[in-house]
Coordinates of C-alpha atoms in Angstrom, one line a residue:
Chain A
M11 CA -28.2 -6.3 -12.1
D12 CA -26.4 -8.1 -14.8
D13 CA -27.0 -6.6 -18.3
D14 CA -27.7 -9.9 -20.0
F15 CA -30.1 -10.9 -17.3
D16 CA -31.8 -7.5 -17.4
A17 CA -32.3 -7.9 -21.2
A18 CA -33.5 -11.5 -20.9
L19 CA -36.1 -10.4 -18.3
R20 CA -37.3 -7.4 -20.2
Q21 CA -37.7 -9.5 -23.3
R22 CA -40.3 -11.6 -21.5
Y23 CA -41.9 -9.3 -18.9
R24 CA -42.7 -5.8 -18.0
V25 CA -40.1 -5.0 -15.4
L26 CA -40.3 -2.4 -12.6
D27 CA -36.7 -1.9 -11.3
F28 CA -36.4 -0.6 -7.7
F29 CA -32.7 -0.1 -8.0
V30 CA -33.0 2.2 -11.0
S31 CA -36.2 3.9 -9.8
G32 CA -34.3 6.1 -7.3
E33 CA -37.4 6.0 -5.1
P34 CA -37.5 5.0 -1.5
L35 CA -39.0 1.5 -1.2
P36 CA -42.5 2.5 0.1
A37 CA -43.0 5.0 -2.8
F38 CA -41.7 2.4 -5.3
L39 CA -44.1 -0.2 -3.9
A40 CA -47.1 2.2 -3.8
G41 CA -46.4 3.3 -7.4
A42 CA -46.3 -0.4 -8.6
A43 CA -49.5 -1.2 -6.7
A44 CA -51.3 1.8 -8.3
L45 CA -50.7 0.7 -11.9
P46 CA -53.7 -0.6 -13.9
D47 CA -51.9 -3.9 -14.2
P48 CA -50.0 -4.2 -10.9
P49 CA -47.1 -6.7 -10.7
R50 CA -47.9 -10.3 -9.9
A51 CA -44.3 -11.5 -9.1
A52 CA -41.4 -10.0 -7.2
V53 CA -37.7 -10.9 -7.7
V54 CA -35.9 -10.1 -4.5
M55 CA -32.1 -9.7 -5.0
G56 CA -29.8 -11.7 -2.8
G57 CA -28.5 -8.8 -0.7
A58 CA -31.9 -8.6 0.9
A59 CA -32.5 -4.8 0.3
A60 CA -36.1 -5.5 1.1
R61 CA -37.7 -7.7 3.7
V62 CA -40.7 -9.6 2.3
D63 CA -43.1 -9.3 5.2
A64 CA -46.7 -8.4 5.9
A65 CA -46.0 -4.7 5.3
L66 CA -44.6 -5.4 1.8
L67 CA -47.4 -7.8 0.9
D68 CA -49.9 -5.3 2.1
A69 CA -48.3 -2.6 0.0
V70 CA -48.6 -4.8 -3.2
P71 CA -51.5 -7.1 -2.7
S72 CA -51.3 -8.2 -6.4
L73 CA -48.2 -10.3 -5.7
G74 CA -48.7 -14.0 -6.0
F75 CA -45.1 -15.1 -6.3
V76 CA -41.7 -14.1 -4.7
F77 CA -38.5 -15.3 -6.1
S78 CA -35.4 -14.8 -4.0
T79 CA -32.0 -14.9 -5.7
G80 CA -30.2 -15.6 -2.5
A81 CA -29.6 -19.0 -0.9
G82 CA -31.0 -18.0 2.5
V83 CA -34.6 -17.0 3.0
D84 CA -34.2 -15.3 6.4
H85 CA -35.4 -12.0 4.9
I86 CA -38.7 -13.6 3.8
D87 CA -41.6 -14.2 6.2
L88 CA -42.5 -17.6 4.9
A89 CA -45.5 -18.2 7.2
E90 CA -47.0 -14.8 6.2
C91 CA -46.5 -15.6 2.5
A92 CA -48.1 -19.1 2.9
R93 CA -51.1 -17.6 4.8
R94 CA -51.7 -15.2 1.9
G95 CA -51.2 -17.9 -0.8
V96 CA -48.0 -16.2 -2.1
A97 CA -45.7 -18.8 -3.5
V98 CA -42.0 -18.4 -2.6
A99 CA -39.1 -20.0 -4.6
N100 CA -35.3 -19.5 -4.4
S101 CA -32.1 -20.3 -6.2
G102 CA -32.1 -23.8 -4.7
T103 CA -28.7 -25.5 -5.0
V104 CA -27.2 -23.1 -7.6
Y105 CA -24.7 -21.8 -5.1
S106 CA -24.0 -24.9 -3.1
T107 CA -20.8 -26.1 -4.7
D108 CA -19.3 -22.6 -4.7
V109 CA -20.1 -22.1 -1.0
A110 CA -18.6 -25.5 -0.2
D111 CA -15.4 -24.8 -2.2
H112 CA -15.0 -21.5 -0.5
A113 CA -15.5 -23.1 2.9
V114 CA -12.8 -25.6 2.2
G115 CA -10.5 -22.9 0.9
M116 CA -11.0 -20.9 4.1
I117 CA -10.3 -24.0 6.3
I118 CA -7.0 -24.6 4.4
D119 CA -6.2 -20.8 4.6
V120 CA -6.7 -20.6 8.3
L121 CA -4.9 -23.8 9.2
R122 CA -2.1 -23.3 6.8
R123 CA -1.9 -19.5 7.2
V124 CA -2.1 -18.8 3.5
S125 CA -3.4 -15.3 3.6
A126 CA -1.1 -14.5 6.5
A127 CA 1.9 -15.9 4.7
E128 CA 0.7 -13.9 1.6
R129 CA 0.9 -10.6 3.6
F130 CA 4.3 -11.6 4.9
V131 CA 5.7 -12.2 1.4
R132 CA 3.9 -9.3 -0.2
S133 CA 5.3 -6.9 2.3
G134 CA 8.8 -8.0 1.5
L135 CA 9.5 -9.5 4.9
W136 CA 10.7 -13.0 3.8
P137 CA 14.3 -12.2 3.1
A138 CA 14.7 -10.2 6.4
Q139 CA 12.7 -12.4 8.8
G140 CA 13.3 -15.9 7.4
D141 CA 10.8 -18.8 7.7
Y142 CA 7.2 -18.1 8.4
P143 CA 5.7 -20.0 11.4
L144 CA 4.4 -23.4 10.6
G145 CA 0.7 -24.0 10.0
T146 CA -1.4 -27.0 11.0
K147 CA -2.2 -30.2 9.1
L148 CA -5.7 -30.7 7.7
G149 CA -5.6 -34.5 7.5
G150 CA -6.9 -36.2 10.6
K151 CA -8.7 -33.1 11.8
R152 CA -12.2 -33.5 13.3
V153 CA -14.5 -31.1 11.4
G154 CA -17.9 -30.4 13.0
I155 CA -20.5 -29.1 10.5
I156 CA -23.5 -27.2 11.8
G157 CA -26.2 -27.9 9.3
L158 CA -25.8 -30.9 7.0
G159 CA -28.0 -29.6 4.2
N160 CA -26.9 -29.4 0.6
I161 CA -24.0 -27.1 1.3
G162 CA -22.9 -28.9 4.5
S163 CA -22.9 -32.2 2.7
L164 CA -20.8 -30.9 -0.1
I165 CA -18.3 -29.5 2.4
A166 CA -18.2 -33.0 4.1
K167 CA -17.6 -34.8 0.8
R168 CA -14.7 -32.5 -0.1
L169 CA -13.1 -32.8 3.4
E170 CA -13.3 -36.6 3.3
A171 CA -10.8 -36.5 0.4
F172 CA -8.4 -34.6 2.7
G173 CA -8.6 -37.3 5.4
C174 CA -10.8 -35.3 7.8
I175 CA -13.2 -36.9 10.3
I176 CA -16.6 -35.4 9.8
H177 CA -19.1 -34.8 12.7
Y178 CA -22.3 -32.8 12.3
N179 CA -25.3 -31.3 14.0
S180 CA -28.6 -30.7 12.3
R181 CA -32.3 -30.7 13.2
R182 CA -32.3 -34.4 12.9
P183 CA -29.8 -37.2 12.2
R184 CA -29.5 -38.3 8.6
D185 CA -29.6 -42.0 7.8
S186 CA -27.7 -41.8 4.6
V187 CA -24.4 -40.4 5.9
P188 CA -21.6 -42.2 7.8
Y189 CA -20.8 -39.1 9.9
K190 CA -21.3 -38.9 13.7
Y191 CA -24.4 -36.9 14.7
F192 CA -24.4 -34.6 17.7
F193 CA -27.7 -33.6 19.1
N194 CA -26.5 -30.1 20.1
V195 CA -23.8 -27.7 18.9
H196 CA -22.0 -27.6 22.3
D197 CA -21.2 -31.3 22.2
L198 CA -20.3 -31.1 18.6
A199 CA -17.8 -28.3 19.4
L200 CA -16.3 -30.4 22.2
E201 CA -15.3 -33.1 19.8
S202 CA -14.3 -30.8 16.8
D203 CA -11.0 -29.1 15.8
V204 CA -12.8 -27.1 13.1
L205 CA -16.4 -25.9 13.5
V206 CA -18.1 -24.9 10.2
V207 CA -21.4 -22.9 10.3
A208 CA -23.4 -24.1 7.3
C209 CA -26.9 -23.7 8.5
A210 CA -29.7 -21.3 7.6
L211 CA -30.4 -18.3 9.8
N212 CA -33.7 -18.5 11.8
K213 CA -34.7 -17.9 15.4
D214 CA -33.3 -21.3 16.4
T215 CA -29.9 -20.7 14.8
R216 CA -29.3 -17.1 15.7
H217 CA -26.1 -17.0 17.8
I218 CA -26.0 -20.8 17.6
V219 CA -22.3 -20.3 18.1
N220 CA -22.2 -18.5 21.4
K221 CA -19.8 -18.1 24.3
D222 CA -20.4 -21.7 25.5
V223 CA -19.8 -23.2 22.1
L224 CA -16.6 -21.2 21.6
E225 CA -15.5 -22.4 25.0
A226 CA -16.2 -26.0 24.0
L227 CA -14.3 -25.6 20.8
G228 CA -11.3 -24.6 22.8
K229 CA -8.0 -22.9 22.2
D230 CA -6.8 -25.1 19.4
G231 CA -10.1 -24.9 17.5
I232 CA -11.0 -22.8 14.6
I233 CA -14.4 -21.6 13.4
I234 CA -15.5 -21.1 9.8
N235 CA -18.7 -19.1 9.0
I236 CA -20.1 -19.3 5.5
G237 CA -23.7 -19.2 6.8
R238 CA -25.0 -15.9 8.1
G239 CA -23.2 -13.4 10.3
A240 CA -25.8 -13.6 13.0
N241 CA -25.3 -17.4 13.3
V242 CA -22.3 -16.4 15.4
D243 CA -22.2 -14.1 18.4
E244 CA -19.6 -11.9 16.9
A245 CA -18.8 -9.9 20.1
E246 CA -18.0 -13.2 21.9
L247 CA -16.1 -14.5 18.9
I248 CA -13.9 -11.4 18.9
R249 CA -13.4 -11.7 22.6
A250 CA -12.4 -15.4 22.3
L251 CA -9.9 -14.6 19.5
K252 CA -8.4 -11.7 21.4
E253 CA -7.9 -13.8 24.5
G254 CA -6.5 -16.8 22.6
R255 CA -9.4 -19.0 23.7
I256 CA -9.8 -20.2 20.1
A257 CA -7.1 -20.5 17.5
G258 CA -8.5 -18.7 14.5
A259 CA -11.5 -18.0 12.2
G260 CA -12.5 -17.9 8.6
L261 CA -15.4 -15.5 8.1
D262 CA -17.2 -14.8 4.9
V263 CA -20.2 -13.2 6.7
F264 CA -20.6 -10.7 9.5
E265 CA -23.4 -9.6 11.8
N266 CA -23.5 -6.0 10.4
E267 CA -21.9 -6.5 7.0
P268 CA -20.6 -4.7 5.1
K269 CA -19.3 -3.3 8.4
V270 CA -16.6 -5.6 9.8
P271 CA -15.4 -5.0 13.4
A272 CA -12.1 -3.2 13.1
E273 CA -10.6 -5.3 15.8
L274 CA -10.5 -8.2 13.3
F275 CA -8.3 -6.3 10.9
S276 CA -5.1 -6.7 13.0
M277 CA -5.6 -10.4 13.7
D278 CA -3.3 -12.7 11.6
N279 CA -5.2 -15.9 12.5
V280 CA -8.4 -14.6 10.9
V281 CA -9.3 -14.8 7.2
M282 CA -12.1 -12.6 6.1
T283 CA -13.9 -12.4 2.7
S284 CA -16.7 -10.1 1.7
H285 CA -19.7 -12.5 1.5
V286 CA -18.4 -13.9 -1.8
A287 CA -18.6 -17.7 -0.9
V288 CA -21.9 -17.9 -2.8
F289 CA -20.9 -16.5 -6.1
T290 CA -18.8 -17.1 -9.1
S291 CA -19.4 -15.9 -12.7
E292 CA -20.5 -19.4 -13.6
S293 CA -23.1 -19.7 -10.8
R294 CA -24.4 -16.2 -11.5
S295 CA -25.2 -17.3 -15.0
D296 CA -26.9 -20.4 -13.7
L297 CA -28.8 -18.2 -11.3
W298 CA -30.3 -16.0 -14.0
D299 CA -31.5 -19.2 -15.9
T300 CA -33.1 -20.4 -12.7
T301 CA -34.8 -17.1 -12.0
I302 CA -36.3 -16.9 -15.5
G303 CA -37.3 -20.6 -15.4
S304 CA -39.1 -20.0 -12.1
L305 CA -41.0 -16.9 -13.4
E306 CA -42.0 -18.8 -16.5
A307 CA -43.3 -21.7 -14.3
F308 CA -45.3 -19.3 -12.1
F309 CA -46.8 -17.3 -15.0
S310 CA -47.8 -20.5 -16.9
G311 CA -49.2 -22.2 -13.8
K312 CA -46.6 -25.0 -13.8
P313 CA -45.1 -26.5 -10.7
L314 CA -42.3 -24.4 -9.1
L315 CA -39.1 -26.4 -9.0
R316 CA -37.5 -24.7 -6.0
Q317 CA -40.4 -23.7 -3.9
V318 CA -39.6 -22.8 -0.3
L319 CA -42.2 -23.7 2.3
P320 CA -42.5 -22.4 5.8
W321 CA -42.2 -25.9 7.4
Chain B
M24 CA 16.6 -27.1 14.5
D25 CA 13.8 -28.1 16.8
D26 CA 14.8 -28.5 20.4
D27 CA 13.1 -31.8 20.9
F28 CA 14.7 -33.2 17.7
D29 CA 18.1 -31.8 18.8
A30 CA 17.8 -33.6 22.1
A31 CA 16.6 -36.9 20.6
L32 CA 19.5 -36.8 18.2
R33 CA 22.2 -36.0 20.8
Q34 CA 20.8 -38.7 23.1
R35 CA 21.8 -41.2 20.4
Y36 CA 24.7 -39.8 18.5
R37 CA 27.6 -37.4 18.7
V38 CA 26.3 -34.4 16.7
L39 CA 28.4 -31.7 14.9
D40 CA 26.0 -28.8 14.2
F41 CA 27.0 -26.6 11.3
F42 CA 24.3 -24.0 12.1
V43 CA 25.6 -23.4 15.7
S44 CA 29.3 -23.7 14.7
G45 CA 29.4 -20.2 13.3
E46 CA 32.1 -21.5 10.8
P47 CA 32.0 -21.2 7.1
L48 CA 31.0 -24.5 5.5
P49 CA 34.6 -25.5 4.2
A50 CA 36.1 -24.9 7.7
F51 CA 33.3 -26.8 9.4
L52 CA 33.7 -29.8 7.0
A53 CA 37.5 -29.8 7.4
G54 CA 37.2 -29.7 11.1
A55 CA 34.8 -32.6 11.1
A56 CA 37.0 -34.7 8.8
A57 CA 40.1 -34.1 11.0
L58 CA 38.5 -35.6 14.0
P59 CA 39.9 -39.0 15.2
D60 CA 36.4 -40.5 14.6
P61 CA 35.1 -38.4 11.7
P62 CA 31.3 -38.4 11.0
R63 CA 29.8 -41.3 9.0
A64 CA 26.4 -39.7 8.3
A65 CA 25.2 -36.2 7.3
V66 CA 21.8 -34.8 7.9
V67 CA 21.2 -32.1 5.3
M68 CA 18.4 -29.7 6.3
G69 CA 15.6 -29.0 3.8
G70 CA 16.6 -25.4 2.9
A71 CA 19.6 -26.9 1.2
A72 CA 22.2 -24.6 2.9
A73 CA 24.8 -27.1 1.5
R74 CA 25.0 -28.8 -1.9
V75 CA 26.0 -32.5 -1.5
D76 CA 28.4 -32.8 -4.4
A77 CA 31.9 -34.1 -5.2
A78 CA 33.5 -31.2 -3.3
L79 CA 31.6 -32.0 -0.1
L80 CA 32.2 -35.7 -0.4
D81 CA 35.9 -35.1 -1.0
A82 CA 36.0 -32.8 2.1
V83 CA 34.5 -35.5 4.4
P84 CA 35.4 -38.9 2.8
S85 CA 34.2 -40.7 6.0
L86 CA 30.6 -40.1 5.0
G87 CA 28.7 -43.2 4.1
F88 CA 25.1 -41.9 4.4
V89 CA 23.3 -38.6 3.6
F90 CA 19.8 -38.0 4.9
S91 CA 18.0 -35.0 3.4
T92 CA 15.1 -33.6 5.4
G93 CA 13.6 -32.0 2.3
A94 CA 11.3 -33.6 -0.2
G95 CA 13.3 -32.6 -3.2
V96 CA 16.9 -33.9 -3.8
D97 CA 17.9 -31.4 -6.4
H98 CA 20.7 -30.2 -4.1
I99 CA 22.2 -33.7 -3.9
D100 CA 24.4 -35.2 -6.7
L101 CA 22.8 -38.6 -6.6
A102 CA 25.1 -40.1 -9.3
E103 CA 28.2 -38.9 -7.5
C104 CA 26.9 -40.4 -4.2
A105 CA 26.1 -43.7 -5.9
R106 CA 29.6 -43.8 -7.5
R107 CA 31.2 -43.5 -4.1
G108 CA 28.9 -45.9 -2.3
V109 CA 27.3 -43.1 -0.2
A110 CA 23.7 -44.0 0.5
V111 CA 21.0 -41.3 0.2
A112 CA 17.6 -41.2 1.9
N113 CA 15.1 -38.5 2.4
S114 CA 11.8 -37.8 4.1
G115 CA 9.8 -39.8 1.5
T116 CA 6.1 -39.0 1.7
V117 CA 6.1 -37.2 5.1
Y118 CA 5.3 -34.0 3.4
S119 CA 3.1 -35.1 0.6
T120 CA -0.4 -34.5 2.0
D121 CA 0.6 -31.1 3.3
V122 CA 1.9 -30.1 -0.1
A123 CA -1.2 -31.4 -1.7
D124 CA -3.5 -29.6 0.7
H125 CA -1.6 -26.3 0.2
A126 CA -1.8 -26.7 -3.6
V127 CA -5.6 -27.1 -3.4
G128 CA -5.9 -24.2 -1.0
M129 CA -3.9 -22.0 -3.5
I130 CA -6.1 -23.1 -6.4
I131 CA -9.2 -22.1 -4.5
D132 CA -7.5 -18.9 -3.4
V133 CA -6.6 -17.8 -6.9
L134 CA -9.9 -18.8 -8.6
R135 CA -12.1 -17.5 -5.8
R136 CA -9.8 -14.5 -5.0
V137 CA -9.7 -15.3 -1.2
S138 CA -6.5 -13.4 -0.4
A139 CA -7.5 -10.5 -2.6
A140 CA -10.9 -10.3 -1.0
E141 CA -9.1 -10.6 2.4
R142 CA -7.0 -7.5 1.6
F143 CA -10.2 -5.7 0.4
V144 CA -12.0 -6.4 3.7
R145 CA -8.9 -5.9 5.9
S146 CA -8.3 -2.4 4.4
G147 CA -11.9 -1.4 5.3
L148 CA -12.9 -0.9 1.6
W149 CA -16.1 -3.1 1.7
P150 CA -18.6 -0.5 3.0
A151 CA -17.3 2.1 0.6
Q152 CA -16.8 0.1 -2.5
G153 CA -19.5 -2.6 -2.2
D154 CA -19.3 -6.0 -3.8
Y155 CA -16.0 -7.5 -4.6
P156 CA -15.6 -8.8 -8.2
L157 CA -16.8 -12.4 -8.7
G158 CA -14.3 -15.3 -8.8
T159 CA -14.4 -18.4 -10.9
K160 CA -15.9 -21.8 -10.1
L161 CA -13.6 -24.8 -9.3
G162 CA -16.0 -27.5 -10.4
G163 CA -15.6 -28.6 -14.0
K164 CA -12.2 -27.0 -14.4
R165 CA -9.6 -29.0 -16.2
V166 CA -6.5 -29.3 -14.0
G167 CA -3.3 -30.3 -15.6
I168 CA -0.8 -31.8 -13.2
I169 CA 2.9 -31.8 -14.1
G170 CA 4.4 -34.8 -12.2
L171 CA 2.0 -37.4 -11.0
G172 CA 4.2 -38.7 -8.2
N173 CA 3.0 -39.0 -4.6
I174 CA 2.2 -35.3 -4.3
G175 CA 0.6 -35.0 -7.7
S176 CA -1.6 -38.0 -7.1
L177 CA -2.8 -36.6 -3.7
I178 CA -3.6 -33.3 -5.4
A179 CA -5.6 -35.2 -8.1
K180 CA -7.5 -37.2 -5.5
R181 CA -8.5 -34.0 -3.6
L182 CA -9.6 -32.2 -6.8
E183 CA -11.8 -35.1 -7.9
A184 CA -13.9 -34.4 -4.9
F185 CA -14.5 -30.8 -6.2
G186 CA -15.6 -32.1 -9.6
C187 CA -12.4 -31.2 -11.5
I188 CA -11.2 -33.0 -14.6
I189 CA -7.7 -34.2 -14.1
H190 CA -5.1 -34.4 -16.8
Y191 CA -1.3 -35.0 -16.3
N192 CA 2.1 -35.2 -17.7
S193 CA 4.9 -37.3 -16.2
R194 CA 7.9 -39.3 -17.5
R195 CA 5.6 -42.1 -18.4
P196 CA 1.8 -42.8 -18.3
R197 CA 0.5 -44.6 -15.2
D198 CA -1.8 -47.6 -15.7
S199 CA -3.5 -47.3 -12.4
V200 CA -5.1 -43.9 -12.9
P201 CA -8.1 -42.8 -14.9
Y202 CA -6.7 -39.4 -15.8
K203 CA -5.7 -38.4 -19.4
Y204 CA -2.0 -38.5 -20.0
F205 CA -0.2 -35.9 -22.1
F206 CA 3.2 -36.7 -23.5
N207 CA 4.4 -33.1 -23.2
V208 CA 3.6 -30.1 -21.0
H209 CA 2.7 -27.9 -23.9
D210 CA -0.1 -30.1 -25.0
L211 CA -1.2 -30.5 -21.4
A212 CA -1.4 -26.7 -21.0
L213 CA -3.4 -26.4 -24.2
E214 CA -6.2 -28.6 -22.6
S215 CA -5.9 -27.2 -19.0
D216 CA -7.6 -24.3 -17.1
V217 CA -5.3 -24.8 -14.1
L218 CA -1.7 -26.0 -14.5
V219 CA -0.1 -27.4 -11.3
V220 CA 3.7 -27.9 -11.1
A221 CA 4.3 -30.9 -8.8
C222 CA 7.4 -32.4 -10.3
A223 CA 11.0 -32.7 -9.0
L224 CA 13.6 -30.2 -10.2
N225 CA 16.2 -31.7 -12.5
K226 CA 17.8 -30.8 -15.8
D227 CA 14.7 -32.0 -17.7
T228 CA 12.2 -30.0 -15.6
R229 CA 14.1 -26.8 -15.2
H230 CA 11.9 -24.1 -16.8
I231 CA 9.4 -26.9 -17.8
V232 CA 6.9 -24.1 -17.7
N233 CA 8.3 -21.7 -20.3
K234 CA 7.0 -19.0 -22.6
D235 CA 5.4 -21.6 -25.0
V236 CA 3.6 -23.4 -22.2
L237 CA 2.2 -20.2 -20.7
E238 CA 1.0 -19.2 -24.2
A239 CA -0.7 -22.6 -24.5
L240 CA -2.3 -22.2 -21.0
G241 CA -3.8 -19.0 -22.3
K242 CA -5.4 -15.9 -20.9
D243 CA -8.0 -17.7 -18.8
G244 CA -5.5 -20.2 -17.3
I245 CA -3.8 -20.1 -13.9
I246 CA -0.6 -21.7 -12.8
I247 CA 0.2 -23.1 -9.4
N248 CA 3.8 -23.9 -8.4
I249 CA 4.4 -26.0 -5.3
G250 CA 7.4 -27.7 -6.9
R251 CA 10.6 -25.7 -7.2
G252 CA 10.9 -22.1 -8.3
A253 CA 13.2 -23.0 -11.2
N254 CA 10.5 -25.3 -12.6
V255 CA 9.0 -22.1 -14.0
D256 CA 10.6 -19.4 -16.1
E257 CA 9.8 -16.7 -13.6
A258 CA 10.7 -13.8 -15.9
E259 CA 8.3 -15.1 -18.6
L260 CA 5.7 -15.8 -16.0
I261 CA 5.8 -12.2 -14.8
R262 CA 5.7 -10.9 -18.3
A263 CA 2.6 -13.1 -19.1
L264 CA 0.9 -11.9 -15.9
K265 CA 1.6 -8.3 -16.6
E266 CA 0.3 -8.5 -20.2
G267 CA -2.8 -10.5 -19.1
R268 CA -1.7 -13.5 -21.2
I269 CA -2.5 -15.7 -18.2
A270 CA -5.2 -15.1 -15.6
G271 CA -3.3 -15.7 -12.3
A272 CA -0.8 -17.6 -10.3
G273 CA -0.4 -19.3 -6.9
L274 CA 3.3 -19.5 -6.0
D275 CA 4.8 -21.2 -3.0
V276 CA 8.3 -21.3 -4.5
F277 CA 10.5 -18.8 -6.4
E278 CA 13.6 -18.9 -8.5
N279 CA 15.7 -16.9 -6.1
E280 CA 13.8 -17.3 -2.9
P281 CA 13.6 -15.8 -0.3
K282 CA 13.8 -13.0 -2.9
V283 CA 10.5 -12.5 -4.6
P284 CA 10.3 -10.2 -7.7
A285 CA 8.8 -7.0 -6.5
E286 CA 6.6 -6.8 -9.6
L287 CA 4.4 -9.6 -8.1
F288 CA 3.6 -7.6 -5.0
S289 CA 1.2 -5.3 -6.8
M290 CA -0.7 -8.1 -8.6
D291 CA -4.1 -9.0 -7.1
N292 CA -4.4 -12.1 -9.2
V293 CA -1.3 -13.7 -7.6
V294 CA -1.2 -15.6 -4.3
M295 CA 2.3 -16.0 -2.8
T296 CA 3.4 -18.0 0.2
S297 CA 6.9 -18.4 1.5
H298 CA 7.8 -22.1 0.7
V299 CA 5.5 -23.3 3.4
A300 CA 3.5 -25.9 1.4
V301 CA 5.7 -28.7 2.8
F302 CA 5.5 -28.0 6.4
T303 CA 3.1 -28.2 9.3
S304 CA 3.9 -28.8 13.0
E305 CA 2.5 -32.3 12.6
S306 CA 4.6 -33.2 9.6
R307 CA 7.7 -31.7 11.2
S308 CA 7.3 -34.1 14.1
D309 CA 6.9 -37.0 11.6
L310 CA 10.0 -35.8 9.9
W311 CA 12.1 -36.0 13.0
D312 CA 10.9 -39.5 13.6
T313 CA 11.8 -40.5 10.0
T314 CA 15.2 -38.9 10.3
I315 CA 16.1 -40.7 13.4
G316 CA 14.7 -44.0 12.1
S317 CA 16.8 -43.6 9.0
L318 CA 20.0 -42.9 10.9
E319 CA 19.3 -45.9 13.1
A320 CA 18.8 -48.1 10.1
F321 CA 22.1 -46.9 8.6
F322 CA 24.2 -47.3 11.7
S323 CA 22.8 -50.8 12.4
G324 CA 23.2 -52.0 8.8
K325 CA 19.4 -52.4 8.2
P326 CA 17.7 -51.6 4.9
L327 CA 16.9 -47.9 4.4
L328 CA 13.2 -47.3 4.0
R329 CA 13.3 -44.1 2.0
Q330 CA 16.5 -44.5 -0.1
V331 CA 16.8 -42.2 -3.1
L332 CA 18.6 -43.7 -6.1
P333 CA 20.0 -41.8 -9.0
W334 CA 17.9 -43.7 -11.6

């Protein structure tokens, strides 16, 4: 945890810190619940060290509020929280522009081979080997966005400035956008050169990019994942990359991160970052403000600005 | 040279190819000039293997037209060509969007540490070392563009979509843009977080980014060069990077390319590509069309669409 945030939090509240406790989670929760004044709110850090489920809520029944610092809420059982009257809020759109910027950077990187050319220059090969192979133009590319929420919309807005044609899939078509809607991801992939995963992870979107979708994207297509690792069937993705059935990938998230399949390390048409799309120093500072604002709203009985509901 | 282009050219014209001749340039030129029907047009390839100057024009006095496949014309003595009535044309705006896309990609890469995080993941350090240090947000950054020509304007347009504030310096202010004009590069650097070199190279712009400008940019500032290597005083840039007097750099061009100063290889806050900003497979194909179109215009006495004049 950030020192400034830690100080700001402790100035306002009594804080029980799992990360400094050194205890296993069950012992930490049991200790908290046994206090004469057990905790009423939980702040769950982005990396999802803990799942907020029936077991956790049973362990600390005094909880009335859960704030998640992450953008996704796939580690929180929203229905179970709702059933027990536990309010849930998250960081809302604090991260959205950072994720969108990173997604666009990865698209340019994969198409124009920036990181690959970087390795080429850095290893001193330029004088000996001459020109690096050409990349591909961004303008005119059809970009299919899976999930046109806040992040997806910001990606679309940025790519319009590069002359891209935007298509999308989401639970339902949006009236307010001029982009072409596809009812399913397979058809979206068929008409896309670049496929961007920008949806939340839930049971409907797990492996939403599967073998069939990769097949539909085709050998000139690239895939960008700034959603969750499990949105993509990683084994199938690696197979498609190996066999040249898709052209490349930009991945900020992985199914078993921080473990990254070693087969990807030798691929020059893949750009990988360590789940950093969501975060800059600026957004972290905004996040701490949002977290404290949410706790203050909860403890004073005011409306929660970024409440997450199970429906 | 590209096979398709070579074939298209030979279908229309008698072609003397320096690159396949195996001769030194003076011998090649002398041989061409001694032909009963000496060449009337020269196509100079982007890498500027040959300078088009008084010596070259003296060697082949039959030349009436020079087409340069590059975007820059710093290897062509425009005044000398004009004095002799030799018309000069180049690729015009064929490359502009590619250069602009690459520039934006490099800005995101440097600010968000994409290539650096890439190295981190690829070397398998993520599981052992945990989170990679945070990058910096693009939105709200003040981007100072040196040279608001075709390329600079396209960079500005793209960055507006990311919420950047655009400032610029060029020979004269432009009435048609809403960006703030700075009469000199030093003052531009003082008010910029990101400084982008997008100007042509000539005697006025050689080392336009010098020690003073780097000082004005300051320790949180980054520099992006997609112009020419010699637009930046490279020795001063390396010194400033080493001493932490600027925050980072994205460099597609170098003073003595393909030689890149080895000191840059160990810097994690520098992104380097091998003069690839100008080129994608798509733009190369456009370039060949433009080249043949220009030759046809010259040989049939029609107006040259992309003539370059010395003033």
